[in-house]
Amino acid sequence: GRTLASVVAEVCDRAGLTAYDTSRLYGYVRGYAIDDVTDARQALQPLMLAYGFDALERDGMLVFRSRDDRVQHTLTDADIARDPEADRSVALTRAAAAEIAGRVQFAHITADGDYDAVAAEVVLPDDQTQTVTRSEAPVVLTRAEGKEVVARWLQEARIGRETVRFALSPALLDVGTGDTVTLETADHSGTYRIDRIEEAGLRLIE
């Protein structure tokens, strides 16, 4: 096995990428099967799913970062810019429960035996949706690690039901995609990961 950072770096090198940073990747890869790499995104996607990290573009460099509980920024009413097209400074939406899968299956290569293909499955105890999400990756994991992967997916899907949108001043350039922010505003409080930023005069955050 090898560190996650070294595996990602090798994939980038094979794909001809040079401007990348893997210093904030944490994890151990027991095994990963890939063919000749022509598309780095396609080769990295299974690893991103299995190990829970993001690929972010920062100042012309591709930065890989493992997700953790660290909050990079705390934003108050003084930081939120008024978007003339929005009714509130922070707009909150929630997806219907029926849109969220309550059962996840993940096929991977098991490290516990003869490297057979197995499927880890986790079902939320309160699931009433009957919705199943299936995925697979040529990654070698123990059965316990496979369960941890699908448990994380379910947790992120449930948390991801809630989306907030707000605007920041163009001056707040240190707030970027992939950052975790805590909102402490009159309209809303909570902790979120930034999935998208649209530069439109104001910085529109989702």
Coordinates of C-alpha atoms in Angstrom, one line a residue:
G1 CA 0.0 0.0 0.0
R2 CA 0.9 3.7 -0.3
T3 CA -0.2 7.0 1.0
L4 CA -3.1 8.7 -0.7
A5 CA -1.0 11.7 -1.5
S6 CA 1.6 9.7 -3.4
V7 CA -1.1 7.8 -5.4
V8 CA -2.8 11.0 -6.5
A9 CA 0.5 12.6 -7.4
E10 CA 1.4 9.6 -9.6
V11 CA -2.0 9.8 -11.4
C12 CA -1.4 13.5 -12.0
D13 CA 2.2 12.9 -13.3
R14 CA 0.9 10.2 -15.7
A15 CA -1.7 12.6 -17.0
G16 CA 0.9 15.3 -17.6
L17 CA -0.2 17.6 -14.9
T18 CA 2.5 19.6 -13.2
A19 CA 0.8 22.4 -11.1
Y20 CA -0.8 20.4 -8.3
D21 CA -0.5 20.2 -4.5
T22 CA -1.2 16.9 -2.5
S23 CA 0.1 18.1 0.8
R24 CA -3.3 18.2 2.4
L25 CA -4.3 14.6 1.5
Y26 CA -4.5 12.1 4.3
G27 CA -5.2 8.3 3.9
Y28 CA -3.7 5.0 3.0
V29 CA -4.4 3.2 -0.3
R30 CA -4.1 -0.6 0.0
G31 CA -4.5 -1.0 -3.8
Y32 CA -6.0 0.8 -6.8
A33 CA -6.3 -0.6 -10.3
I34 CA -6.0 1.9 -13.2
D35 CA -5.1 1.6 -16.9
D36 CA -2.9 4.0 -18.7
V37 CA -4.1 7.5 -17.6
T38 CA -5.3 9.8 -20.4
D39 CA -7.9 11.7 -18.3
A40 CA -6.8 12.6 -14.7
R41 CA -10.4 13.4 -13.7
Q42 CA -11.6 10.0 -14.8
A43 CA -8.8 8.3 -13.0
L44 CA -9.2 10.3 -9.8
Q45 CA -13.0 10.1 -9.4
P46 CA -13.1 6.6 -7.8
L47 CA -10.4 7.7 -5.3
M48 CA -12.3 10.9 -4.5
L49 CA -15.5 8.9 -3.8
A50 CA -13.7 6.3 -1.7
Y51 CA -11.5 8.7 0.4
G52 CA -13.6 11.8 0.6
F53 CA -11.4 14.5 -0.8
D54 CA -11.9 17.5 -3.2
A55 CA -9.9 18.9 -6.1
L56 CA -9.9 22.7 -6.1
E57 CA -8.4 25.2 -8.5
R58 CA -6.5 27.9 -6.6
D59 CA -4.4 30.5 -8.3
G60 CA -3.7 28.3 -11.3
M61 CA -2.9 25.3 -9.2
L62 CA -4.9 22.1 -8.7
V63 CA -5.2 21.6 -4.9
F64 CA -6.3 18.3 -3.4
R65 CA -7.7 18.5 0.1
S66 CA -9.2 15.8 2.4
R67 CA -12.5 16.8 4.0
D68 CA -12.3 17.4 7.7
D69 CA -14.2 19.3 10.4
R70 CA -12.1 22.4 10.3
V71 CA -13.9 25.7 9.7
Q72 CA -11.8 28.0 7.5
H73 CA -14.0 31.2 7.9
T74 CA -16.7 32.6 10.1
L75 CA -19.0 35.0 8.3
T76 CA -21.2 37.6 9.9
D77 CA -23.7 40.2 8.6
A78 CA -20.7 42.5 8.1
D79 CA -19.3 40.1 5.5
I80 CA -22.5 39.4 3.6
A81 CA -23.1 41.6 0.6
R82 CA -26.7 42.6 -0.4
D83 CA -27.7 40.9 -3.7
P84 CA -30.4 43.1 -5.3
E85 CA -31.9 40.0 -7.0
A86 CA -32.4 38.1 -3.7
D87 CA -35.2 38.6 -1.1
R88 CA -33.0 37.7 1.9
S89 CA -29.3 38.1 2.5
V90 CA -29.1 34.3 3.1
A91 CA -31.5 32.1 1.1
L92 CA -32.1 28.6 2.5
T93 CA -33.6 25.6 0.5
R94 CA -34.1 22.0 1.5
A95 CA -34.4 19.0 -0.9
A96 CA -37.4 16.7 -0.3
A97 CA -36.6 13.6 1.7
A98 CA -37.7 11.5 -1.2
E99 CA -34.8 12.8 -3.3
I100 CA -32.2 11.4 -0.8
A101 CA -31.3 7.8 -1.0
G102 CA -31.7 5.9 2.2
R103 CA -29.7 2.8 1.0
V104 CA -26.2 3.0 -0.5
Q105 CA -24.3 0.1 -2.1
F106 CA -20.6 0.3 -2.9
A107 CA -18.7 -2.4 -4.8
H108 CA -15.0 -2.6 -4.2
I109 CA -12.2 -5.1 -4.0
T110 CA -11.9 -6.7 -0.6
A111 CA -8.6 -6.8 1.2
D112 CA -9.9 -9.4 3.7
G113 CA -9.5 -12.4 1.5
D114 CA -8.6 -13.2 -2.1
Y115 CA -9.2 -9.7 -3.5
D116 CA -12.8 -10.7 -4.5
A117 CA -15.3 -8.0 -5.5
V118 CA -17.8 -7.3 -2.7
A119 CA -20.5 -4.8 -2.1
A120 CA -20.8 -2.8 1.1
E121 CA -24.2 -1.6 2.0
V122 CA -25.6 0.8 4.6
V123 CA -29.3 1.5 5.1
L124 CA -30.5 4.3 7.3
P125 CA -32.8 3.0 10.1
D126 CA -35.5 5.5 9.3
D127 CA -35.4 5.0 5.5
Q128 CA -38.8 5.1 3.9
T129 CA -37.8 6.2 0.4
Q130 CA -36.9 2.8 -1.1
T131 CA -34.3 4.7 -3.1
V132 CA -31.0 2.9 -3.7
T133 CA -27.7 4.5 -4.9
R134 CA -25.1 2.1 -6.3
S135 CA -21.5 2.8 -7.2
E136 CA -18.2 0.9 -7.6
A137 CA -14.5 1.6 -7.7
P138 CA -11.4 -0.5 -8.3
V139 CA -10.1 0.3 -4.9
V140 CA -8.9 -2.3 -2.3
L141 CA -10.6 -1.8 1.0
T142 CA -11.3 -4.0 4.0
R143 CA -15.0 -4.7 4.5
A144 CA -15.1 -2.3 7.5
E145 CA -13.5 0.5 5.4
G146 CA -16.1 -0.2 2.6
K147 CA -18.9 0.3 5.2
E148 CA -17.3 3.5 6.4
V149 CA -17.3 4.8 2.8
V150 CA -21.0 4.3 2.3
A151 CA -21.8 5.6 5.8
R152 CA -20.0 8.8 4.9
W153 CA -21.9 9.1 1.6
L154 CA -25.2 8.7 3.4
Q155 CA -24.3 11.3 6.0
E156 CA -23.2 13.8 3.4
A157 CA -26.3 13.2 1.3
R158 CA -28.5 13.9 4.4
I159 CA -26.5 17.0 5.3
G160 CA -26.5 18.1 1.7
R161 CA -30.3 18.4 1.7
E162 CA -29.9 21.9 3.0
T163 CA -28.4 24.5 0.7
V164 CA -27.7 28.2 1.4
R165 CA -27.0 30.9 -1.1
F166 CA -25.6 34.3 -0.3
A167 CA -23.3 37.0 -1.7
L168 CA -19.9 38.2 -0.6
S169 CA -17.9 41.3 -1.6
P170 CA -15.3 40.7 -4.3
A171 CA -12.8 41.8 -1.7
L172 CA -13.2 38.5 0.2
L173 CA -11.0 36.5 -2.2
D174 CA -9.6 34.2 0.5
V175 CA -13.0 32.5 0.7
G176 CA -12.9 29.7 -1.9
T177 CA -14.6 26.6 -3.2
G178 CA -14.2 23.7 -0.8
D179 CA -13.8 25.9 2.3
T180 CA -16.0 25.2 5.3
V181 CA -17.7 28.3 6.6
T182 CA -19.8 29.1 9.7
L183 CA -22.6 31.6 9.1
E184 CA -23.6 33.8 12.1
T185 CA -26.1 36.2 10.6
A186 CA -29.5 37.6 11.5
D187 CA -31.1 35.6 8.7
H188 CA -29.5 32.2 9.4
S189 CA -26.8 30.4 11.4
G190 CA -25.1 27.1 10.4
T191 CA -21.9 25.5 9.1
Y192 CA -21.6 24.7 5.4
R193 CA -19.0 23.6 2.7
I194 CA -18.8 25.9 -0.3
D195 CA -19.7 23.9 -3.5
R196 CA -19.8 26.7 -6.0
I197 CA -18.8 30.3 -6.4
E198 CA -20.1 32.5 -9.3
E199 CA -18.1 35.7 -10.0
A200 CA -20.7 38.2 -11.1
G201 CA -19.5 41.5 -9.6
L202 CA -20.5 40.1 -6.3
R203 CA -19.2 36.7 -5.3
L204 CA -22.3 34.5 -5.4
I205 CA -21.8 31.5 -3.0
E206 CA -23.7 28.2 -2.9

